[in-house]
GROMACS .gro file of C-alpha atoms in nm:
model
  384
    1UNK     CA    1   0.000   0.000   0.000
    2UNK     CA    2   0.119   0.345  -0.048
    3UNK     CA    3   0.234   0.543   0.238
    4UNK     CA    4   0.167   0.895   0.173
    5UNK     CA    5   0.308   1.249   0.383
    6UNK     CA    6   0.192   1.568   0.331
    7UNK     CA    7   0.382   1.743   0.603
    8UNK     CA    8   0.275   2.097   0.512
    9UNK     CA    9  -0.089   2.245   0.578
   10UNK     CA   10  -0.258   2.291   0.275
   11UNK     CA   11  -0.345   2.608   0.034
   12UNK     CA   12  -0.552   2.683  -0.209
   13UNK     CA   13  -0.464   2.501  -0.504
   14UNK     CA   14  -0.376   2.659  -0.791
   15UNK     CA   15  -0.447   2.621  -1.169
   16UNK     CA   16  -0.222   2.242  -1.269
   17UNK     CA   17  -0.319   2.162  -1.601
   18UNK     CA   18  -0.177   1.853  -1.688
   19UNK     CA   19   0.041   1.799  -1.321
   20UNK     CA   20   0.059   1.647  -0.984
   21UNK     CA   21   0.192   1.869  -0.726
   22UNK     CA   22   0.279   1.833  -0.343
   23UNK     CA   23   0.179   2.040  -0.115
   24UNK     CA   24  -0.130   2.142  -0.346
   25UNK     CA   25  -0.061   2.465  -0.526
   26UNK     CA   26   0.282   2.475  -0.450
   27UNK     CA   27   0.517   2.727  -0.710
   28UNK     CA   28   0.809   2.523  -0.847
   29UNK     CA   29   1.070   2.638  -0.657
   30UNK     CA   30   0.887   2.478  -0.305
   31UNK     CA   31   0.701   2.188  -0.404
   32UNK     CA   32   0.799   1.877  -0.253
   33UNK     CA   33   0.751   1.637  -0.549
   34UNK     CA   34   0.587   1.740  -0.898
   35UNK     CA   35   0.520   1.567  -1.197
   36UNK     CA   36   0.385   1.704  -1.531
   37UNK     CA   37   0.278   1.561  -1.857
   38UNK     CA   38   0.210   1.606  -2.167
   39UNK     CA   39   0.113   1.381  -2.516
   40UNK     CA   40   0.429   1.287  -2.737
   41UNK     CA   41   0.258   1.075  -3.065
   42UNK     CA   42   0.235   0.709  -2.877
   43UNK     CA   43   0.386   0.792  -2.563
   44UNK     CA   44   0.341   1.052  -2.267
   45UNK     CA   45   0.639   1.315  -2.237
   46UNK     CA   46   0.658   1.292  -1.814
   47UNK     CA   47   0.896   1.501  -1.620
   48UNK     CA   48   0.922   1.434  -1.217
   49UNK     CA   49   1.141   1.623  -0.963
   50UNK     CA   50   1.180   1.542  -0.569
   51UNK     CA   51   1.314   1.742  -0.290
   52UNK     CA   52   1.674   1.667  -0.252
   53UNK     CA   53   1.655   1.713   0.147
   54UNK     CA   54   1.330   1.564   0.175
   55UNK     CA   55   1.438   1.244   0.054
   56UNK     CA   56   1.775   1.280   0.212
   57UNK     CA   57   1.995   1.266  -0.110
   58UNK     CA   58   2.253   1.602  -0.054
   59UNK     CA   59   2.527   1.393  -0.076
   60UNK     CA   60   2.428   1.122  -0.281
   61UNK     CA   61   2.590   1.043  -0.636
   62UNK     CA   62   2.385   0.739  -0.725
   63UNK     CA   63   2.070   0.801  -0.701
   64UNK     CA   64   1.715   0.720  -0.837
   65UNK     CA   65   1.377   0.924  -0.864
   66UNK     CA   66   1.048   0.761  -1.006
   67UNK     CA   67   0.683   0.825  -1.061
   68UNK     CA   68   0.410   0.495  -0.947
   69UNK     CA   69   0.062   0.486  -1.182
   70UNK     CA   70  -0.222   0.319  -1.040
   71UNK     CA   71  -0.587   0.307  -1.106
   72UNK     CA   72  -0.642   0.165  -0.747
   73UNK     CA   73  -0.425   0.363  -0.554
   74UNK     CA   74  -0.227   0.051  -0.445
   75UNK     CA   75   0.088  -0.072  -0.534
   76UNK     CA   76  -0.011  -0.387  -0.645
   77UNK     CA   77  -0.066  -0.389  -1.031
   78UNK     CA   78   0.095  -0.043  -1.026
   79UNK     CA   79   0.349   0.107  -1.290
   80UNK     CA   80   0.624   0.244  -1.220
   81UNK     CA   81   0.950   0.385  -1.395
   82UNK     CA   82   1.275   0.457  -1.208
   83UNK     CA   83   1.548   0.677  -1.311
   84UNK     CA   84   1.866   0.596  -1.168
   85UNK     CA   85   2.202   0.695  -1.217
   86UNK     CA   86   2.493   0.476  -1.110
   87UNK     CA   87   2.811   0.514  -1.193
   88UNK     CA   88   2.761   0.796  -1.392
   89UNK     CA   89   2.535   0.566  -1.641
   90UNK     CA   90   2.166   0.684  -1.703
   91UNK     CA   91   1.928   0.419  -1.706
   92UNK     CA   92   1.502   0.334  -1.668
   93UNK     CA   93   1.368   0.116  -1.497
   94UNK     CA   94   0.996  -0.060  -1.563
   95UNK     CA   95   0.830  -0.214  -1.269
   96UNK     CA   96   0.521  -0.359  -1.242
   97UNK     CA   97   0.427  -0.414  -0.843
   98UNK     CA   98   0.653  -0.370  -0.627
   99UNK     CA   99   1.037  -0.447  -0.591
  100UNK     CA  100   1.356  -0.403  -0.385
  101UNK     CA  101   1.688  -0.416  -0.492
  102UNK     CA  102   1.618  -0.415  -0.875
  103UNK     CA  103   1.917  -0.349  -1.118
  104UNK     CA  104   1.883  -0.046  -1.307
  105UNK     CA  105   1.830  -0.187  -1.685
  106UNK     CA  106   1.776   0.024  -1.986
  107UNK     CA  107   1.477  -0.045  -2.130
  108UNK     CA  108   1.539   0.036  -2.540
  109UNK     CA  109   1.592   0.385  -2.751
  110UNK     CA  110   1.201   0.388  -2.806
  111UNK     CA  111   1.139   0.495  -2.417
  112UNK     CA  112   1.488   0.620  -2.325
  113UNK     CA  113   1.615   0.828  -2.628
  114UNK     CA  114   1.498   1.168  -2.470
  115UNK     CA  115   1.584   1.068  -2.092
  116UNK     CA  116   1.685   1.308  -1.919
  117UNK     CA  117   1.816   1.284  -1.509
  118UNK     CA  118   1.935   1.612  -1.319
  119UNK     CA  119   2.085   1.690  -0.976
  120UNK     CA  120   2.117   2.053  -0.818
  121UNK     CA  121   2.118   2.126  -0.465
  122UNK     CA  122   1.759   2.171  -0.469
  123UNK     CA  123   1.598   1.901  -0.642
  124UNK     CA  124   1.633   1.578  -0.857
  125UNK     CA  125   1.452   1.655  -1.214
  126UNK     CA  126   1.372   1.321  -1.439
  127UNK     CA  127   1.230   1.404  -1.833
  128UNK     CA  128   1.132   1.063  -2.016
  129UNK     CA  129   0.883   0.888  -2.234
  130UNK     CA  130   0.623   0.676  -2.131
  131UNK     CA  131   0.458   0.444  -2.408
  132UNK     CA  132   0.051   0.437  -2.380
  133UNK     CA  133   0.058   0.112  -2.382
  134UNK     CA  134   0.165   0.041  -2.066
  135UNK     CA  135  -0.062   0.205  -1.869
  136UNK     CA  136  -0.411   0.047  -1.815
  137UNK     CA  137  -0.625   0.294  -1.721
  138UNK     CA  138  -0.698   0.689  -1.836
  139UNK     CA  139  -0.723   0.805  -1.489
  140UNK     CA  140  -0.492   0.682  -1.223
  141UNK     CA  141  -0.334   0.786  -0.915
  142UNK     CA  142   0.043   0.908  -0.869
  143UNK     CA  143   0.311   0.866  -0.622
  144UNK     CA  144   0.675   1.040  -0.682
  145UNK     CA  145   0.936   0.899  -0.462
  146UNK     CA  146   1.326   0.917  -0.454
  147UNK     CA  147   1.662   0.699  -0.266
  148UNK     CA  148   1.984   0.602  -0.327
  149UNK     CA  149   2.144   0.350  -0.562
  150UNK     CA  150   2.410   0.102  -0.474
  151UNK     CA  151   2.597  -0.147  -0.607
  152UNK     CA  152   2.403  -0.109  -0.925
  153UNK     CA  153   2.092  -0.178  -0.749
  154UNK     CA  154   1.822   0.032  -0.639
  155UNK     CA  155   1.793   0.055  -0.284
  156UNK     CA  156   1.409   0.171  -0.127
  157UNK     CA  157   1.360   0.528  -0.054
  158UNK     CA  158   1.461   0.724   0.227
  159UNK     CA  159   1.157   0.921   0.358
  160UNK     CA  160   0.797   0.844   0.227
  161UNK     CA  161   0.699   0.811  -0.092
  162UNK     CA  162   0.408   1.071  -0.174
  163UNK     CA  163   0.121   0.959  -0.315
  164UNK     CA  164  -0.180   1.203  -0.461
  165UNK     CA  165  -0.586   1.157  -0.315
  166UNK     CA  166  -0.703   1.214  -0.673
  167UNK     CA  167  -0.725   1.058  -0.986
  168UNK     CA  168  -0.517   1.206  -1.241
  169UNK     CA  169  -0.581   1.190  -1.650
  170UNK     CA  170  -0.267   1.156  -1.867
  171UNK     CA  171  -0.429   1.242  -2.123
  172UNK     CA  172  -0.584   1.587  -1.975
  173UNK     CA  173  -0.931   1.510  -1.952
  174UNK     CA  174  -1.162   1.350  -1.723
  175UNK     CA  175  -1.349   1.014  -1.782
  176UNK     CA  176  -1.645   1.028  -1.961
  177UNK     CA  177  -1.980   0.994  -1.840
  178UNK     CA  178  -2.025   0.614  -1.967
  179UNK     CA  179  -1.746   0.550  -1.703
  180UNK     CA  180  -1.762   0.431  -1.336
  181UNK     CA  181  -2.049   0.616  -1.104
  182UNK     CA  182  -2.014   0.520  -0.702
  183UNK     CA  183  -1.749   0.472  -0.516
  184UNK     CA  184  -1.541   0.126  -0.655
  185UNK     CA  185  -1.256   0.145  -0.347
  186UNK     CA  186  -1.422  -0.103  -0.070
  187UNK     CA  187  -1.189   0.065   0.209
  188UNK     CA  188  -1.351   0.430   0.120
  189UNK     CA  189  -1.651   0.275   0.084
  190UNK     CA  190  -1.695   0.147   0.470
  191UNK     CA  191  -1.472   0.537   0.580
  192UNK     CA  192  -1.798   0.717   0.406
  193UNK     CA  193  -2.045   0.462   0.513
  194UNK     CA  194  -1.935   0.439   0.897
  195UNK     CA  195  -1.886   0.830   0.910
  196UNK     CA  196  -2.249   0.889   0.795
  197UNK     CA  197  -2.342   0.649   1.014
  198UNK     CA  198  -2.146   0.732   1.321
  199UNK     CA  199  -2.181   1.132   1.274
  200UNK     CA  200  -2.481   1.149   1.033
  201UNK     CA  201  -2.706   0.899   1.217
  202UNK     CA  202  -2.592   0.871   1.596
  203UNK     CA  203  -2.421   1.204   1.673
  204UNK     CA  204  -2.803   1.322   1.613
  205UNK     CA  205  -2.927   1.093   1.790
  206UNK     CA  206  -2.773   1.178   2.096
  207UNK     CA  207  -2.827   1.487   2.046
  208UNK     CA  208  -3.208   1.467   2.008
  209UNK     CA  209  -3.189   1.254   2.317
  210UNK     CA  210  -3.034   1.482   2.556
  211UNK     CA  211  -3.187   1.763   2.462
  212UNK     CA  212  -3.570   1.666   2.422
  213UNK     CA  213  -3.599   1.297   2.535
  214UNK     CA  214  -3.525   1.375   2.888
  215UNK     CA  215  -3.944   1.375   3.022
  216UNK     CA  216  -3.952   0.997   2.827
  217UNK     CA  217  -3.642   0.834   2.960
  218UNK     CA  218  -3.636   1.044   3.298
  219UNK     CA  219  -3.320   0.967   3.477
  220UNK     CA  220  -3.241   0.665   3.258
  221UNK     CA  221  -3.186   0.933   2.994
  222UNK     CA  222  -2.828   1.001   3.065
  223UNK     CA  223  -2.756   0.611   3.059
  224UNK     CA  224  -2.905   0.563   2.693
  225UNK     CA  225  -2.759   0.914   2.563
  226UNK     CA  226  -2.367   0.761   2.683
  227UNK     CA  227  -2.437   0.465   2.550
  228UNK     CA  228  -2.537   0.582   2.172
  229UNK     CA  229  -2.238   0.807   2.200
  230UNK     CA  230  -2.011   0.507   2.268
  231UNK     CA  231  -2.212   0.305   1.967
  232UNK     CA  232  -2.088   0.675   1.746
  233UNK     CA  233  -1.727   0.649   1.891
  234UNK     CA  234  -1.726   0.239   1.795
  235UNK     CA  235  -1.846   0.335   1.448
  236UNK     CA  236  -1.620   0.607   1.374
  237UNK     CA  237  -1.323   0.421   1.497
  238UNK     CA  238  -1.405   0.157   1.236
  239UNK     CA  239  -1.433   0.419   0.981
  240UNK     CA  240  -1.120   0.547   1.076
  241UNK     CA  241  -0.876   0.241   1.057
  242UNK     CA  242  -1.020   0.177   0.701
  243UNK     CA  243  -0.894   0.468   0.570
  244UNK     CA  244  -0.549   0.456   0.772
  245UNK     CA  245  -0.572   0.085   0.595
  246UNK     CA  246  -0.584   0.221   0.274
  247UNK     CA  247  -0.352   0.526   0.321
  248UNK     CA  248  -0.107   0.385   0.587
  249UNK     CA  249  -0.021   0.740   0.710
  250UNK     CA  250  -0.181   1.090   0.689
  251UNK     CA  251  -0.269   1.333   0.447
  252UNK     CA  252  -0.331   1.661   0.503
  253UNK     CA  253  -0.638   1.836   0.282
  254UNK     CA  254  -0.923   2.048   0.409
  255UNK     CA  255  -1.144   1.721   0.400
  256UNK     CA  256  -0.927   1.590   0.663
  257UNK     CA  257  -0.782   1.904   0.839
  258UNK     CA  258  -1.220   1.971   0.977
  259UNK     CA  259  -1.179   1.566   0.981
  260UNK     CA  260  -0.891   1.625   1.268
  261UNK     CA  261  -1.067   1.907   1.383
  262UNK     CA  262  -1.420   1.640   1.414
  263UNK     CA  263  -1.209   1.445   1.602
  264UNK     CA  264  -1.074   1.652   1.864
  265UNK     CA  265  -1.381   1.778   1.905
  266UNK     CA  266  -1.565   1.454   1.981
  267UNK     CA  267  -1.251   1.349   2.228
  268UNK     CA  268  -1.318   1.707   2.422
  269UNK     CA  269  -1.691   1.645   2.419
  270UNK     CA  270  -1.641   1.313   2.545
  271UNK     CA  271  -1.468   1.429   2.831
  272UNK     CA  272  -1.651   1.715   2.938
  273UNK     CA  273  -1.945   1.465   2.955
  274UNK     CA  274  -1.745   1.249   3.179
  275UNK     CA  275  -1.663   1.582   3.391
  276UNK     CA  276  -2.086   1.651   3.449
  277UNK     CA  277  -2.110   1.849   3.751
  278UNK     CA  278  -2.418   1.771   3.978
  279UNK     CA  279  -2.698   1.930   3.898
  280UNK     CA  280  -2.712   2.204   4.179
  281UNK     CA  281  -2.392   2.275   4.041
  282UNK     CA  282  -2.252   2.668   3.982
  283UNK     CA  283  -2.107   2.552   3.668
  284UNK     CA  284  -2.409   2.309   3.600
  285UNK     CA  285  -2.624   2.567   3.340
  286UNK     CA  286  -2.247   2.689   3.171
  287UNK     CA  287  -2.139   2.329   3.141
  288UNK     CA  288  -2.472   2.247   2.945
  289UNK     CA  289  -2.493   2.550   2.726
  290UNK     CA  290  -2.101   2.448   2.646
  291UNK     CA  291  -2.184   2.068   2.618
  292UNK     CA  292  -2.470   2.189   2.347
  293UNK     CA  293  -2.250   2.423   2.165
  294UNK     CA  294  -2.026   2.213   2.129
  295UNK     CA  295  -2.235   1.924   1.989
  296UNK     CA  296  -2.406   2.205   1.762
  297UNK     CA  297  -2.038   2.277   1.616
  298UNK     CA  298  -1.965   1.883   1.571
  299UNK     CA  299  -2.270   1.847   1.342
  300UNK     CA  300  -2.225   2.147   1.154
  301UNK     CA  301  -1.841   2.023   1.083
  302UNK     CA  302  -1.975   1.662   1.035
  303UNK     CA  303  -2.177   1.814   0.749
  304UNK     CA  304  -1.945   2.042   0.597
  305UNK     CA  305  -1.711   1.756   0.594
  306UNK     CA  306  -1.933   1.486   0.437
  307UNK     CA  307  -2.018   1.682   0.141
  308UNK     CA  308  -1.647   1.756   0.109
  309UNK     CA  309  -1.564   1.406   0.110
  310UNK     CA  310  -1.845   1.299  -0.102
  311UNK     CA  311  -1.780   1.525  -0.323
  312UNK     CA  312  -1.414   1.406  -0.406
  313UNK     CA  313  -1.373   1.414  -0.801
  314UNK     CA  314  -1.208   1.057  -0.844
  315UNK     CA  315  -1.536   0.925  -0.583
  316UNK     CA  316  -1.752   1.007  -0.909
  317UNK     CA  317  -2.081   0.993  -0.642
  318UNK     CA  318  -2.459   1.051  -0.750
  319UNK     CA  319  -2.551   1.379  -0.775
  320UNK     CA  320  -2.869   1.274  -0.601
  321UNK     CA  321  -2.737   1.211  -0.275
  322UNK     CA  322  -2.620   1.535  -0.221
  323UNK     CA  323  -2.990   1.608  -0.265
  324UNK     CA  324  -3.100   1.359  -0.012
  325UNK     CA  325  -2.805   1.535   0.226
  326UNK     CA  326  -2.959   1.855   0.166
  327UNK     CA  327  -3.305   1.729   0.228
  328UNK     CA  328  -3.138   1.580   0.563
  329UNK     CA  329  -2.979   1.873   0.733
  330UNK     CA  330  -3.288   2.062   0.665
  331UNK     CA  331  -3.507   1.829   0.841
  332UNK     CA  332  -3.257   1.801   1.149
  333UNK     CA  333  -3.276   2.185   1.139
  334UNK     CA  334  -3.621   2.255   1.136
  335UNK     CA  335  -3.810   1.928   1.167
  336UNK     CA  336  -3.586   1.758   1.492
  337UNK     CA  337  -3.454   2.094   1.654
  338UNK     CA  338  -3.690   2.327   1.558
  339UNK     CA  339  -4.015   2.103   1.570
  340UNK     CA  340  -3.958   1.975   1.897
  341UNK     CA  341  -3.918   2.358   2.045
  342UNK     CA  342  -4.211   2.418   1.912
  343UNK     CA  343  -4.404   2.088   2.065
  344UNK     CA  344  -4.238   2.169   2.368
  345UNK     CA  345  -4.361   2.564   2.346
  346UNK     CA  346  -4.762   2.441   2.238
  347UNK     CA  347  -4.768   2.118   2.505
  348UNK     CA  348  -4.512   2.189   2.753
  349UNK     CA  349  -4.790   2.307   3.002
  350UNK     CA  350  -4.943   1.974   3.031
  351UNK     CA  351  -4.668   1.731   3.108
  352UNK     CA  352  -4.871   1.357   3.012
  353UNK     CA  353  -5.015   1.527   2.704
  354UNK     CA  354  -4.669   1.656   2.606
  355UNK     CA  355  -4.485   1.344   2.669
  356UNK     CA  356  -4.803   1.152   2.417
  357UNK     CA  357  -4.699   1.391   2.158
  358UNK     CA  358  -4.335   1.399   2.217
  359UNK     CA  359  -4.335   0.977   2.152
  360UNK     CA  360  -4.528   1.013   1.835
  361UNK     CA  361  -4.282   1.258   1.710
  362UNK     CA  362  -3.967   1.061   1.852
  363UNK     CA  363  -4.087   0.789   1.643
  364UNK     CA  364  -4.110   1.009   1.341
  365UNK     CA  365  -3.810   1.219   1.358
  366UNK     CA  366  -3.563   0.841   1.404
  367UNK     CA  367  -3.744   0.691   1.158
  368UNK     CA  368  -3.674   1.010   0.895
  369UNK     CA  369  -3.323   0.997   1.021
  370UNK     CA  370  -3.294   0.585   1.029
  371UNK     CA  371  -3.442   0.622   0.645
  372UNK     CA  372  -3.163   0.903   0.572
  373UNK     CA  373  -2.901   0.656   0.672
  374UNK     CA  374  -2.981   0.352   0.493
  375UNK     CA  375  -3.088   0.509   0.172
  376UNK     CA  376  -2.767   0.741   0.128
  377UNK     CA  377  -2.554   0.428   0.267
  378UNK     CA  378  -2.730   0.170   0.032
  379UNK     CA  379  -2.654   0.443  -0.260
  380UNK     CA  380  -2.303   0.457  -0.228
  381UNK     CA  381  -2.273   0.075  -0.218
  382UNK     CA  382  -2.466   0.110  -0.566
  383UNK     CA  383  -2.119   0.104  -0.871
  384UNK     CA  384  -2.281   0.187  -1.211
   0.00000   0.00000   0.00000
């Protein structure tokens, strides 16, 4: 599996036609690794570079830099072409998988006529042809990579390799409509599904328990509120590790910068819960107000983030769930939150008529947001 290390916060990204840059939007002259492309009759015209310090190279002579394709994002069944220089003899390498300690072997004139393989103090810069026909795919990912050669062999990289969170077109452009709709990756697949369920689904939940079930449940109200939150923390851990799976370290975008931020969030939430004062309390009314605030600002992050995530370009997801997501926060909005103060403003007088109503439209308001979760879960499981 790739390993992949953005260690800088992100930027805006910048216009990159035809390129894969590190950190996004990066200029040339501080970009960690780059590669750009470009159409040469029956092969691709690809030139790479690498941070020299990054990959801890300053005083290397022998050396190699290459570029991985993949249409999975793993390295099995990837391509991937090496330049390496050892003892002053330019060479590229074609591997299909992945390999240590392969000998650098030209390749033939077709691919390595117009190699080219560059050192300054700043970076290593590869130019070289790539045939079409090796590559599988029109949209793939990319990693960029770089280490030392020795003894004629290649020997594996210094720091991590890094590997892009998009799919990339060689050829410019994206795929066409008659490709691929849903989400294909089974380890993104259970990420989205268990954060929509986790955040989506039980964060609200709990929410709608503490805040208006309290009459229903009494005292046992508190128990079953912990215990869904645990059930969201269980969830969300699972969703989690599948990503980590698939990425084996961390990237830094805005999708997962608010994903961090989620995350923090829920541990400080967690333990301020833990920390309830008694209810006679001083702090009792300013821990609530900050226990609600901050469960307000969870779901409002939860939200931003899951239509950022969803709406990933290489993820290619229905246009119609972001409908039914819509659909969904309104309702939480103004059907859960805003209905309930208003059942609790008409009924609130009368305590056993209130509590009639307020079952009736429990029952209504999980149901709506039991029916959210399964349908937009049950859509993303759907590949066209």
């Amino acid at each position: 599996m790739w390993t992949i290390l953005l260690f800088s916060l992100p930027i805006i990204a910048l216009s990159c036609e035809n390129c894969f840059q590190s950190p996004s939007g990066c200029s040339d002259t501080d970009c960690v690794v780059s590669a750009e492309w470009s159409e040469y009759g029956s092969a691709y015209n690809i030139t790479i570079s690498a941070l020299v310090a990054y990959f801890s190279l300053l005083e290397s002579d022998e050396y190699w830099v290459g570029l991985g394709i993949s249409a999975t994002g793993t390295m099995q069944d990837s391509h991937i072409t090496l330049c390496t220089i050892s003892e002053n003899n330019v060479a590229v390498v074609q591997v299909t998988g992945y390999s240590h300690g392969v000998t650098p072997v030209t390749i033939g004139s077709t691919l390595t006529s117009k190699v080219s393989l560059t050192k300054d103090d700043n970076f290593i810069t590869c130019q070289f042809l790539l045939h079409k026909s090796l590559l599988k795919d029109d949209n793939n990912y990319f990693f960029v990579g770089a280490g030392s050669v020795q003894d004629s062999s290649i020997l594996y990289h210094h720091s991590t390799p890094i590997a892009s969170t998009e799919l990339y077109s060689l050829a410019g452009e994206e795929s066409s409509s008659g490709g691929v709709v849903g989400i294909s990756d089974s380890r993104i697949l259970l990420h989205a599904s268990a954060m929509i369920t986790g955040y989506g689904i039980f964060l609200v939940i709990g929410i709608y328990t503490s805040r208006y079930l309290k009459p229903i449940f009494e005292e046992a109200w508190y128990r079953i509120h912990t215990n869904i939150i645990i059930a969201m923390v269980l969830i969300v851990s699972v969703g989690i590790a599948a990503i980590f799976f698939r990425q084996r370290s961390v990237v830094v975008g805005f999708h997962e910068l608010i994903g961090f931020t989620i995350l923090g969030l829920t541990v400080l939430q967690i333990g301020l819960g833990a920390c309830r004062p008694h209810k006679k309390h001083r702090y009792r009314a300013l821990y609530t107000y900050s226990h609600l605030f901050l469960a307000c600002t969870l779901f409002f992050l939860v939200i931003v983030n899951i239509f950022m995530g969803l709406s990933k370009s290489s993820l290619k997801v229905p246009s119609h769930i972001f409908v039914i997501q819509g659909v969904y926060v309104i309702w939480v909005v103004f059907g859960s939150i805003v209905g309930s103060e208003v059942l609790k403003h008409l009924y609130g007088g009368d305590p056993g008529l209130y509590v009639r109503k307020l079952k009736v439209y429990t029952l209504i308001n999980i149901g709506i947001i039991l029916l959210y979760g399964c349908t937009v879960i049950i859509l993303l499981n759907v590949v066209e």
